[in-house]
Backbone as JSON, one array per atom type, in Angstrom:
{
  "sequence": "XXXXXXXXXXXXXXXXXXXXXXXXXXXXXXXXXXXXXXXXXXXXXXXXXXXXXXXXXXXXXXXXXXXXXXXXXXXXXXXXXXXXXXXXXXXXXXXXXXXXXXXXXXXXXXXXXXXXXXXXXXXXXXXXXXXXXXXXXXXXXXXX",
  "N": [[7.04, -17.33, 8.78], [7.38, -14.27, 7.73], [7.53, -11.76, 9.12], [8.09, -10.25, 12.57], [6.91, -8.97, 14.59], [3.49, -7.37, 15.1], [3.56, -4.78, 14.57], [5.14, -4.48, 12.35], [3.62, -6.73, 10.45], [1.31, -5.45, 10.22], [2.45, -3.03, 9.21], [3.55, -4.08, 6.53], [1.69, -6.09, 5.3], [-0.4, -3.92, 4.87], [0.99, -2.39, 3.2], [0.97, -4.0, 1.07], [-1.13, -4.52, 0.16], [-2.01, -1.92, -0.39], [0.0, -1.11, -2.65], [-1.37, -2.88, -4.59], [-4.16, -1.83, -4.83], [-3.37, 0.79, -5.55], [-2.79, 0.82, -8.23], [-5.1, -0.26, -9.36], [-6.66, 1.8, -8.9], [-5.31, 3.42, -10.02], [-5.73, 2.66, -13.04], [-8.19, 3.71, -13.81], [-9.48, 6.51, -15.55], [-9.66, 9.29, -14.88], [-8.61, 9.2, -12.36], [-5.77, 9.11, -11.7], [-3.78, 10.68, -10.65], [-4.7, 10.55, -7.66], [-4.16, 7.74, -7.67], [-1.2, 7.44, -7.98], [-0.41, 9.0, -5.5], [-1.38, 7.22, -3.69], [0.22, 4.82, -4.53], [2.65, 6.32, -3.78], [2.8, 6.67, -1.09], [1.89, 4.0, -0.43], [4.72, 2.58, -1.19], [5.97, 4.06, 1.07], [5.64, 2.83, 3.31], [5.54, 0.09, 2.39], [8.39, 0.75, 2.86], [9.32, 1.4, 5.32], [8.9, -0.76, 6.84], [10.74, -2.67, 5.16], [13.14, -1.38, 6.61], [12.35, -1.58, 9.87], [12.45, -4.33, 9.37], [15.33, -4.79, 8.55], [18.14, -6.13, 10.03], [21.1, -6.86, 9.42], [24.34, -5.67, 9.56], [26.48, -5.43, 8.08], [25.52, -5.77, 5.21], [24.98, -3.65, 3.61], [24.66, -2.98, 1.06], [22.84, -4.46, -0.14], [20.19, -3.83, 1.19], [20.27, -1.3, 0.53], [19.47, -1.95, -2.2], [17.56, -3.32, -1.85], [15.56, -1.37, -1.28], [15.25, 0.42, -3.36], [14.21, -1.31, -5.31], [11.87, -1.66, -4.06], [10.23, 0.55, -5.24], [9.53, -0.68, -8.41], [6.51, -1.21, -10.13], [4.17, -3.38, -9.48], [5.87, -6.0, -9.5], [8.11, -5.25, -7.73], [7.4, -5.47, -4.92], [7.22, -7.84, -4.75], [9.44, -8.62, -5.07], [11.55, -7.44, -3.19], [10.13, -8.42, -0.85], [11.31, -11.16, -1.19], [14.15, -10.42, -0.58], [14.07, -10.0, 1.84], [13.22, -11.35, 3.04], [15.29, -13.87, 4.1], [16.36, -13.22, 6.02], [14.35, -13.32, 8.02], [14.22, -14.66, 11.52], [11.92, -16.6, 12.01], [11.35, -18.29, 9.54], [10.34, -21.15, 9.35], [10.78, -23.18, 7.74], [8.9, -22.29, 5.35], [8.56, -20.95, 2.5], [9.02, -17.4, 0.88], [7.2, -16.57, -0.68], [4.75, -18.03, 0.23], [4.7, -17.07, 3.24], [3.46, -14.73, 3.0], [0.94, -15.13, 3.12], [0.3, -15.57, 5.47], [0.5, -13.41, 6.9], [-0.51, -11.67, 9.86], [-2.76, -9.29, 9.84], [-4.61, -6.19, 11.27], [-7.8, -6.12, 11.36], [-9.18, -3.86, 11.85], [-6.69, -1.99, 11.54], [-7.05, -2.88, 8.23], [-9.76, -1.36, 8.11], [-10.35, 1.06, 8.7], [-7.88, 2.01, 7.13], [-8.9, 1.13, 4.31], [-10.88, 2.49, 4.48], [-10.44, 5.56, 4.01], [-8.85, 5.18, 2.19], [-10.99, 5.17, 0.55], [-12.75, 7.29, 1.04], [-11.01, 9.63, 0.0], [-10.7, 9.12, -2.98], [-13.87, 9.13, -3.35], [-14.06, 11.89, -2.92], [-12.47, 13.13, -4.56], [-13.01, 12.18, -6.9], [-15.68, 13.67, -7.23], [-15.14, 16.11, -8.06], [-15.3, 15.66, -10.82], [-18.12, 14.58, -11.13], [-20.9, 14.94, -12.91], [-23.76, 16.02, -11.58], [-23.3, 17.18, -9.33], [-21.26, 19.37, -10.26], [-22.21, 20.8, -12.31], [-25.2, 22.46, -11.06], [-28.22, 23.02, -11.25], [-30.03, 26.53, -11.13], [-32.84, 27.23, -8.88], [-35.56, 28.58, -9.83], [-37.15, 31.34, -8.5], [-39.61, 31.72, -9.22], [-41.01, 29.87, -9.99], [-43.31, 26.96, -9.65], [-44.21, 25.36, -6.48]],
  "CA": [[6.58, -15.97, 8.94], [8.51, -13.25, 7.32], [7.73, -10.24, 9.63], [8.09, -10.82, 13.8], [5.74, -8.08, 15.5], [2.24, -6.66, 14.71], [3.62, -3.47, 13.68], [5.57, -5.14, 10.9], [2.96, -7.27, 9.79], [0.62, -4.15, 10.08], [3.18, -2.04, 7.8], [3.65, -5.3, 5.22], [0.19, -5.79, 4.92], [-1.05, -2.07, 3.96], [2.3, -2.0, 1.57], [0.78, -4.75, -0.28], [-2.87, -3.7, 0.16], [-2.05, -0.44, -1.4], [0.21, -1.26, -4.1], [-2.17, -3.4, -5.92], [-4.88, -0.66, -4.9], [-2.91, 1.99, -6.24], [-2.4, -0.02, -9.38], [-6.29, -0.49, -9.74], [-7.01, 3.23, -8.91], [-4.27, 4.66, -11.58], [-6.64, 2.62, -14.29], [-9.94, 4.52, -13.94], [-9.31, 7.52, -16.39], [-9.4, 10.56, -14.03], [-8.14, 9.21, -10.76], [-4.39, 8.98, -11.91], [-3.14, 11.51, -9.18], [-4.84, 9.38, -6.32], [-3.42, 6.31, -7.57], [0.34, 8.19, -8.06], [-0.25, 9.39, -4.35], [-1.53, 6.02, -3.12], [1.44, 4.44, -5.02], [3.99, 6.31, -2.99], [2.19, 5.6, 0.2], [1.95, 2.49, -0.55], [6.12, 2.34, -1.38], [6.7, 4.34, 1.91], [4.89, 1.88, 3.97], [7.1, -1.17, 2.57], [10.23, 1.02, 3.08], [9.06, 1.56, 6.28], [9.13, -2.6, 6.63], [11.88, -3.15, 4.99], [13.84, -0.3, 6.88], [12.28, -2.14, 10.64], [12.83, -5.43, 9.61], [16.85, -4.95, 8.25], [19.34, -5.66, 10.96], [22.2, -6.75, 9.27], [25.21, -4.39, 9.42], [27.61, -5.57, 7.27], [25.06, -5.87, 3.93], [24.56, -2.45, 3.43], [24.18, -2.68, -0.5], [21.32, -5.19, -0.15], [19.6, -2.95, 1.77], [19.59, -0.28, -0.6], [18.73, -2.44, -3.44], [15.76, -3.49, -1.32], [14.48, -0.1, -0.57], [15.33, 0.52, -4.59], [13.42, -2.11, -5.9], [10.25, -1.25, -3.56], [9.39, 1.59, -6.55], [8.98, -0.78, -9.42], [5.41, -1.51, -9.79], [4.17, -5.17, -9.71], [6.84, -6.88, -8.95], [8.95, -4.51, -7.03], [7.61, -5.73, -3.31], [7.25, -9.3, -4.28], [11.21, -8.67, -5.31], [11.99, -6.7, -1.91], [10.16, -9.24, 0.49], [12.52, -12.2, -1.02], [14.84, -9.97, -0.79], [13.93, -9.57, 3.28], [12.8, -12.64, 3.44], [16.35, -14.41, 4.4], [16.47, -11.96, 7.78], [13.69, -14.03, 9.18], [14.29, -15.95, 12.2], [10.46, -17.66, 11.98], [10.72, -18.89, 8.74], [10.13, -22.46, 9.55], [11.11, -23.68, 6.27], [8.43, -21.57, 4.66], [9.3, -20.23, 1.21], [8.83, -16.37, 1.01], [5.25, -16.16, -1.3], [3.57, -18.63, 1.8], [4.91, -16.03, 4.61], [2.42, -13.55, 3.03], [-0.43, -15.69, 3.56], [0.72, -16.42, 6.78], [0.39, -11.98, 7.67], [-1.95, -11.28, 10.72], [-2.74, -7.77, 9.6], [-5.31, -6.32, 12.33], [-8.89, -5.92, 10.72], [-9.1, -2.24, 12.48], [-6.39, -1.09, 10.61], [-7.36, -2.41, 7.17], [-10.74, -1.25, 7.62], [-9.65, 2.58, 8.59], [-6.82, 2.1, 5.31], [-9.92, 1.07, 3.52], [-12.22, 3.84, 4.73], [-9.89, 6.39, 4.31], [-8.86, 5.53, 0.41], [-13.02, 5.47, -0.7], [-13.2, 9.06, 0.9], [-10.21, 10.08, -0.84], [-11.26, 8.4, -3.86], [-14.67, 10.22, -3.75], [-14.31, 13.39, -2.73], [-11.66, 13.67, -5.85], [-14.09, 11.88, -8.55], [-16.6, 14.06, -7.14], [-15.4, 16.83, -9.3], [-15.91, 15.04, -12.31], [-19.59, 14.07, -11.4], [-21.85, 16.12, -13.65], [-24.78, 16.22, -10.71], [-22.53, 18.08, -8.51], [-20.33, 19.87, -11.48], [-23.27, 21.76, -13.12], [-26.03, 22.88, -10.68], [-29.27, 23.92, -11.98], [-30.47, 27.37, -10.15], [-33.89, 27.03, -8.9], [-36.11, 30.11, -9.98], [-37.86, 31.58, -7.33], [-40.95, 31.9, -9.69], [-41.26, 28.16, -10.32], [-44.06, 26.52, -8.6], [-43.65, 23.92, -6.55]],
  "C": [[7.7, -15.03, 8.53], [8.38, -12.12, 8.52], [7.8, -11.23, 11.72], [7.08, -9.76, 14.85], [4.51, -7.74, 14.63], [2.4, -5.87, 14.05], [3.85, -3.97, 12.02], [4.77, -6.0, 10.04], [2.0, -6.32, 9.21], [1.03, -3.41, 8.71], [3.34, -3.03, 6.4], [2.19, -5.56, 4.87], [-0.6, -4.71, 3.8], [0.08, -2.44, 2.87], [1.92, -2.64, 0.47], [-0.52, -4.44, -0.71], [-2.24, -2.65, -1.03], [-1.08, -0.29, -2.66], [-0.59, -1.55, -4.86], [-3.9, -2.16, -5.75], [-4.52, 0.16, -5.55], [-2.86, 1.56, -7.98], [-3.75, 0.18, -10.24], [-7.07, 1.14, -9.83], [-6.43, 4.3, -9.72], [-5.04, 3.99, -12.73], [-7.69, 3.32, -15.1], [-8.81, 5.86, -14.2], [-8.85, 8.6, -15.32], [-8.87, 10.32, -12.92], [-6.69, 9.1, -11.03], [-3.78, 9.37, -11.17], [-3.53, 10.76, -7.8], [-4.04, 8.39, -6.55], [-1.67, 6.35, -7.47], [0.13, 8.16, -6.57], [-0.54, 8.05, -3.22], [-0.21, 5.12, -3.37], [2.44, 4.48, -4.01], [3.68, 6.42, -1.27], [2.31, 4.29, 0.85], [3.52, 2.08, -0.4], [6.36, 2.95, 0.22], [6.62, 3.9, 2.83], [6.21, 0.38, 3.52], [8.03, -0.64, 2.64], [10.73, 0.91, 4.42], [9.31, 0.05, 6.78], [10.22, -2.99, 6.56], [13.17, -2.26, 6.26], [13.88, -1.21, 8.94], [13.13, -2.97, 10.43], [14.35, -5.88, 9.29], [17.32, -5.42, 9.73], [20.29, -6.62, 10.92], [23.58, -6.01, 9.21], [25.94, -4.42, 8.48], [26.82, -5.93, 5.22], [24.23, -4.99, 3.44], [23.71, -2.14, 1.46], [23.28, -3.34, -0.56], [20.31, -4.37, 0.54], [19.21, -2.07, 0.97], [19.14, -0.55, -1.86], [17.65, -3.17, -3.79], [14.96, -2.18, -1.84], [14.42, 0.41, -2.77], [14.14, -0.05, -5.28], [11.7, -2.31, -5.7], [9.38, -0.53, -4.63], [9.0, 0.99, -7.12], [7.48, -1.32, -9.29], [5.55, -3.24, -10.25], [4.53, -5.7, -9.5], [7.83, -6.67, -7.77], [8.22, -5.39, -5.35], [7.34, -7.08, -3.22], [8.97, -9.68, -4.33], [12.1, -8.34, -3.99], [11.52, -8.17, -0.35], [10.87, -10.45, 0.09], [13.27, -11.55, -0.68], [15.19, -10.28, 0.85], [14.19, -10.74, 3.96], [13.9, -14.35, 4.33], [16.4, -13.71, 6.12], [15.63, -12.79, 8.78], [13.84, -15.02, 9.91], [13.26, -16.76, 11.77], [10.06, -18.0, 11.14], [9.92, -20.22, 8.77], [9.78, -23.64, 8.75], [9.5, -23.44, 5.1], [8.49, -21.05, 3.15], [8.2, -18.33, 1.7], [7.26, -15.89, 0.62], [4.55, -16.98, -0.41], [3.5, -17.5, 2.59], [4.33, -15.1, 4.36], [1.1, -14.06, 3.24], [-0.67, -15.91, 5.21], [0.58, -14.84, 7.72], [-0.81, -11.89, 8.65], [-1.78, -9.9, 10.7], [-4.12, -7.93, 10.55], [-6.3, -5.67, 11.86], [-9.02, -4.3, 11.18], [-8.13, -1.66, 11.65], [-6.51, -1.59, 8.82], [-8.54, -1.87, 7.34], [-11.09, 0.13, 7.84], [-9.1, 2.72, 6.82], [-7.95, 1.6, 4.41], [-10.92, 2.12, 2.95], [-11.73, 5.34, 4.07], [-9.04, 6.72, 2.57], [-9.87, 5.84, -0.2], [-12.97, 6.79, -0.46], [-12.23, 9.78, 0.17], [-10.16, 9.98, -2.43], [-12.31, 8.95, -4.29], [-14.72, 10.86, -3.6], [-13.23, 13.78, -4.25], [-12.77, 13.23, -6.85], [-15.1, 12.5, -8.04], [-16.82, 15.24, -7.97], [-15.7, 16.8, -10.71], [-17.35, 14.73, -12.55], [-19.98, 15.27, -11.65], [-23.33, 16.88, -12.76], [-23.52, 17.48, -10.24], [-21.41, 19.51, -9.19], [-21.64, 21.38, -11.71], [-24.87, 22.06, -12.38], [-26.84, 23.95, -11.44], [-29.92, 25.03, -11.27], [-32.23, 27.04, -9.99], [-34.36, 28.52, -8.93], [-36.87, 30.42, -8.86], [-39.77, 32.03, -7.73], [-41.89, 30.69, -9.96], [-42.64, 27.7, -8.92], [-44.02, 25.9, -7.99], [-44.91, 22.49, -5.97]]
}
């Protein structure tokens, strides 16, 4: 197990959730600004992780070349949790890409962090829909 409490599994979880979300939501043409804003969500969530789960004192530059490496996309938080991944007492001779299979993230909060990207998600592509965009006036002479 890489992480040791709920929270931390909680915050590692979403971080990875929403990278590759953000990833998939910067594709679709017009949503680019959601997926930018999901992005660094997403990054401040594993910094947030990484930032808990440190507590070495004396390897200060690894630390910051964790929290560094969180930005790049794609690879950046599979690079950061090896990175972490040494810190854990409960490995139990694990390798680091198992110990994400191994996350008990708590269905309540992905399914909020779920709920909570679609409405953000459509209420922005809602200005682009042409129904809602270009209302037709109804005449008041029209029959009905």
């Amino acid at each position: 197990m890489i992480t040791k409490t709920v929270i931390k599994d909680n915050l590692l979880g979403l971080g990875l959730l929403s990278h590759i979300g953000a990833l998939v939501i910067a594709a679709i043409p017009r949503l680019d600004g959601v997926g930018a804003i999901l992005y660094l969500i997403a990054t401040f969530l594993l910094l947030s992780w990484v930032f808990l789960t440190w507590d070495r004192e004396g390897e200060k530059s690894r630390f910051y070349i964790a929290c560094i490496v969180a930005f790049v996309p794609l690879i950046g938080p599979l690079l950061t949790m090896k990175m972490v991944h040494p810190l854990s007492e409960k490995r139990a001779n694990k390798s680091w890409i198992m110990s994400v299979f191994t996350l008990e993230i708590h269905p309540t909060v992905v399914l909020v962090w779920i709920v909570a990207i679609a409405v953000a998600t459509a209420l922005t592509f809602q200005q682009y829909d042409p129904y809602f965009s270009n209302p037709q006036p109804i005449s008041p002479t029209t029959p009905r």
